[in-house]
mmCIF file of C-alpha atoms and ligand atoms in Angstrom:
data_model
loop_
_atom_site.group_PDB
_atom_site.id
_atom_site.type_symbol
_atom_site.label_atom_id
_atom_site.label_comp_id
_atom_site.label_asym_id
_atom_site.label_seq_id
_atom_site.Cartn_x
_atom_site.Cartn_y
_atom_site.Cartn_z
ATOM 1 C CA UNK A 1 10.649 -1.850 5.253
ATOM 2 C CA UNK A 2 11.430 -1.409 1.577
ATOM 3 C CA UNK A 3 7.895 -1.595 0.238
ATOM 4 C CA UNK A 4 6.235 0.550 2.931
ATOM 5 C CA UNK A 5 4.957 3.977 1.817
ATOM 6 C CA UNK A 6 5.281 5.462 5.297
ATOM 7 C CA UNK A 7 8.879 4.222 5.650
ATOM 8 C CA UNK A 8 9.579 5.958 2.329
ATOM 9 C CA UNK A 9 8.031 9.168 3.675
ATOM 10 C CA UNK A 10 10.153 8.883 6.848
ATOM 11 C CA UNK A 11 13.287 8.500 4.684
ATOM 12 C CA UNK A 12 12.277 11.485 2.569
ATOM 13 C CA UNK A 13 11.931 9.403 -0.614
ATOM 14 C CA UNK A 14 8.269 10.442 -0.955
ATOM 15 C CA UNK A 15 7.071 13.995 -0.354
ATOM 16 C CA UNK A 16 4.925 14.667 2.682
ATOM 17 C CA UNK A 17 3.414 17.744 4.297
ATOM 18 C CA UNK A 18 5.256 17.343 7.573
ATOM 19 C CA UNK A 19 4.098 19.329 10.603
ATOM 20 C CA UNK A 20 6.127 17.681 13.375
ATOM 21 C CA UNK A 21 9.245 15.556 13.755
ATOM 22 C CA UNK A 22 11.520 14.368 16.540
ATOM 23 C CA UNK A 23 13.986 11.498 16.787
ATOM 24 C CA UNK A 24 11.252 8.841 17.177
ATOM 25 C CA UNK A 25 8.060 10.208 15.654
ATOM 26 C CA UNK A 26 6.852 12.084 12.581
ATOM 27 C CA UNK A 27 3.496 13.721 11.860
ATOM 28 C CA UNK A 28 2.239 14.795 8.444
ATOM 29 C CA UNK A 29 -1.013 15.742 6.760
ATOM 30 C CA UNK A 30 -3.089 12.894 5.355
ATOM 31 C CA UNK A 31 -2.974 12.914 1.537
ATOM 32 C CA UNK A 32 -6.685 12.141 1.346
ATOM 33 C CA UNK A 33 -8.036 13.922 4.413
ATOM 34 C CA UNK A 34 -11.432 13.769 6.043
ATOM 35 C CA UNK A 35 -11.065 17.449 6.879
ATOM 36 C CA UNK A 36 -8.635 20.391 7.008
ATOM 37 C CA UNK A 37 -5.776 19.460 9.344
ATOM 38 C CA UNK A 38 -6.290 15.666 9.261
ATOM 39 C CA UNK A 39 -2.917 14.494 10.532
ATOM 40 C CA UNK A 40 -1.171 11.145 10.865
ATOM 41 C CA UNK A 41 1.245 10.505 13.736
ATOM 42 C CA UNK A 42 3.614 7.573 13.336
ATOM 43 C CA UNK A 43 6.840 6.062 14.613
ATOM 44 C CA UNK A 44 9.855 6.539 12.369
ATOM 45 C CA UNK A 45 10.730 2.900 12.836
ATOM 46 C CA UNK A 46 8.466 0.385 11.126
ATOM 47 C CA UNK A 47 5.910 -1.299 13.377
ATOM 48 C CA UNK A 48 2.667 -2.757 12.062
ATOM 49 C CA UNK A 49 0.184 -1.649 14.693
ATOM 50 C CA UNK A 50 -0.554 -1.343 18.405
ATOM 51 C CA UNK A 51 0.216 -5.016 18.995
ATOM 52 C CA UNK A 52 3.909 -4.819 18.116
ATOM 53 C CA UNK A 53 4.534 -1.186 19.122
ATOM 54 C CA UNK A 54 6.752 -0.917 22.207
ATOM 55 C CA UNK A 55 4.802 0.613 25.088
ATOM 56 C CA UNK A 56 7.224 3.518 25.581
ATOM 57 C CA UNK A 57 6.942 4.483 21.937
ATOM 58 C CA UNK A 58 3.162 4.301 22.039
ATOM 59 C CA UNK A 59 3.161 6.561 25.095
ATOM 60 C CA UNK A 60 5.426 9.004 23.297
ATOM 61 C CA UNK A 61 3.141 8.971 20.230
ATOM 62 C CA UNK A 62 0.194 9.701 22.517
ATOM 63 C CA UNK A 63 1.989 12.740 23.908
ATOM 64 C CA UNK A 64 2.555 14.043 20.400
ATOM 65 C CA UNK A 65 -1.088 13.346 19.470
ATOM 66 C CA UNK A 66 -2.134 15.467 22.443
ATOM 67 C CA UNK A 67 0.247 18.273 21.509
ATOM 68 C CA UNK A 68 -0.869 18.359 17.871
ATOM 69 C CA UNK A 69 -4.556 18.141 18.837
ATOM 70 C CA UNK A 70 -4.149 21.148 21.098
ATOM 71 C CA UNK A 71 -2.383 23.031 18.318
ATOM 72 C CA UNK A 72 -5.042 22.157 15.715
ATOM 73 C CA UNK A 73 -7.739 23.198 18.135
ATOM 74 C CA UNK A 74 -6.070 26.562 18.792
ATOM 75 C CA UNK A 75 -5.477 27.248 15.084
ATOM 76 C CA UNK A 76 -8.624 25.953 13.403
ATOM 77 C CA UNK A 77 -11.211 25.879 16.203
ATOM 78 C CA UNK A 78 -12.990 22.696 15.065
ATOM 79 C CA UNK A 79 -16.191 21.577 16.775
ATOM 80 C CA UNK A 80 -14.459 18.382 17.863
ATOM 81 C CA UNK A 81 -11.426 16.204 17.219
ATOM 82 C CA UNK A 82 -11.743 12.538 16.334
ATOM 83 C CA UNK A 83 -8.677 10.440 17.155
ATOM 84 C CA UNK A 84 -8.512 6.884 15.925
ATOM 85 C CA UNK A 85 -6.090 4.140 15.079
ATOM 86 C CA UNK A 86 -6.971 1.213 12.851
ATOM 87 C CA UNK A 87 -5.305 -2.071 13.759
ATOM 88 C CA UNK A 88 -5.520 -4.796 11.141
ATOM 89 C CA UNK A 89 -7.110 -4.804 7.695
ATOM 90 C CA UNK A 90 -10.540 -5.805 9.016
ATOM 91 C CA UNK A 91 -10.412 -2.762 11.306
ATOM 92 C CA UNK A 92 -9.775 -0.509 8.315
ATOM 93 C CA UNK A 93 -5.983 -0.371 8.385
ATOM 94 C CA UNK A 94 -4.880 0.293 4.828
ATOM 95 C CA UNK A 95 -1.218 1.140 5.479
ATOM 96 C CA UNK A 96 0.472 -1.504 7.594
ATOM 97 C CA UNK A 97 2.817 0.942 9.348
ATOM 98 C CA UNK A 98 1.321 1.932 12.714
ATOM 99 C CA UNK A 99 -0.258 5.405 12.754
ATOM 100 C CA UNK A 100 -2.756 7.453 14.701
ATOM 101 C CA UNK A 101 -5.274 9.677 12.909
ATOM 102 C CA UNK A 102 -6.132 13.124 14.263
ATOM 103 C CA UNK A 103 -9.268 14.363 12.490
ATOM 104 C CA UNK A 104 -10.639 17.816 13.233
ATOM 105 C CA UNK A 105 -14.425 17.792 12.891
ATOM 106 C CA UNK A 106 -16.066 20.969 11.575
ATOM 107 C CA UNK A 107 -19.741 21.787 11.129
ATOM 108 C CA UNK A 108 -19.672 20.467 7.557
ATOM 109 C CA UNK A 109 -17.515 17.360 8.161
ATOM 110 C CA UNK A 110 -19.334 14.160 7.299
ATOM 111 C CA UNK A 111 -18.646 11.391 9.770
ATOM 112 C CA UNK A 112 -20.101 7.934 9.670
ATOM 113 C CA UNK A 113 -21.129 6.898 13.120
ATOM 114 C CA UNK A 114 -20.837 3.294 14.284
ATOM 115 C CA UNK A 115 -23.309 4.036 17.057
ATOM 116 C CA UNK A 116 -26.309 2.688 15.113
ATOM 117 C CA UNK A 117 -24.507 -0.603 14.556
ATOM 118 C CA UNK A 118 -23.770 -1.301 18.212
ATOM 119 C CA UNK A 119 -24.963 -4.511 19.826
ATOM 120 C CA UNK A 120 -26.257 -5.136 23.288
ATOM 121 C CA UNK A 121 -25.306 -8.144 25.404
ATOM 122 C CA UNK A 122 -27.173 -9.742 28.282
ATOM 123 C CA UNK A 123 -26.057 -9.319 31.896
ATOM 124 C CA UNK A 124 -24.816 -12.962 31.861
ATOM 125 C CA UNK A 125 -22.724 -12.311 28.785
ATOM 126 C CA UNK A 126 -21.339 -9.049 30.207
ATOM 127 C CA UNK A 127 -20.412 -10.857 33.456
ATOM 128 C CA UNK A 128 -18.670 -13.558 31.402
ATOM 129 C CA UNK A 129 -16.706 -10.943 29.437
ATOM 130 C CA UNK A 130 -15.611 -9.304 32.675
ATOM 131 C CA UNK A 131 -14.357 -12.676 33.965
ATOM 132 C CA UNK A 132 -12.478 -13.296 30.741
ATOM 133 C CA UNK A 133 -11.070 -9.798 30.395
ATOM 134 C CA UNK A 134 -10.269 -8.609 33.906
ATOM 135 C CA UNK A 135 -6.606 -7.677 34.223
ATOM 136 C CA UNK A 136 -4.860 -7.978 37.522
HETATM 137 P P1 5GP B 1 -5.464 3.603 7.548
HETATM 138 O O1 5GP B 1 -6.682 3.231 6.761
HETATM 139 O O2 5GP B 1 -4.303 2.677 7.259
HETATM 140 O O3 5GP B 1 -5.716 3.802 8.992
HETATM 141 O O4 5GP B 1 -5.057 5.038 7.019
HETATM 142 C C1 5GP B 1 -4.102 5.271 6.049
HETATM 143 C C2 5GP B 1 -4.168 6.742 5.708
HETATM 144 O O5 5GP B 1 -2.982 7.060 5.001
HETATM 145 C C3 5GP B 1 -5.350 7.126 4.817
HETATM 146 O O6 5GP B 1 -6.122 8.112 5.476
HETATM 147 C C4 5GP B 1 -4.702 7.644 3.542
HETATM 148 O O7 5GP B 1 -5.362 8.768 3.012
HETATM 149 C C5 5GP B 1 -3.300 8.003 4.004
HETATM 150 N N1 5GP B 1 -2.268 7.862 2.980
HETATM 151 C C6 5GP B 1 -2.107 6.829 2.120
HETATM 152 N N2 5GP B 1 -1.017 7.034 1.350
HETATM 153 C C7 5GP B 1 -0.492 8.222 1.729
HETATM 154 C C8 5GP B 1 0.625 8.977 1.293
HETATM 155 O O8 5GP B 1 1.363 8.605 0.376
HETATM 156 N N3 5GP B 1 0.854 10.154 1.927
HETATM 157 C C9 5GP B 1 0.056 10.615 2.945
HETATM 158 N N4 5GP B 1 0.371 11.783 3.489
HETATM 159 N N5 5GP B 1 -1.008 9.926 3.380
HETATM 160 C C10 5GP B 1 -1.284 8.749 2.773
HETATM 161 ZN ZN1 ZN B 2 6.923 1.289 7.343
#
């Protein structure tokens, strides 16, 4: 995609701090990181998000996320590692080229928790959701 920043990074037209690359996937440091080692893992080919990513590619990305997380943990010894992927603008996706965030969390890392904003549903509603969502 011509006007996609991440496609430009993949092509080498924009500088990135690359830490991993294979034929399908690239990983580089986030330009505006939450913490030291905040990494983005993305497919070299342009896909928007989880909904149009081929399953095999998503599985491969997950393997690389695991590998990099292990490496970050060994090197920097964070207190935790937050992994997230935003899908759609309303879910916080700013760059519309699919990517997974790996965010090491240290003692001084500020993270906003969604936990206080969570809802609770009645048993009837939960049963209804299960009926609607059960996959065979
Ligand atoms: P999103 O909100 O789409 O899930 O996350 C996009 C991420 O891409 C943000 O964390 C932002 O800091 C990062 N980002 C935006 N532009 C660039 C760039 O040109 N280079 C790098 N390395 N990261 C970028
Ligand atoms: Zn792209």
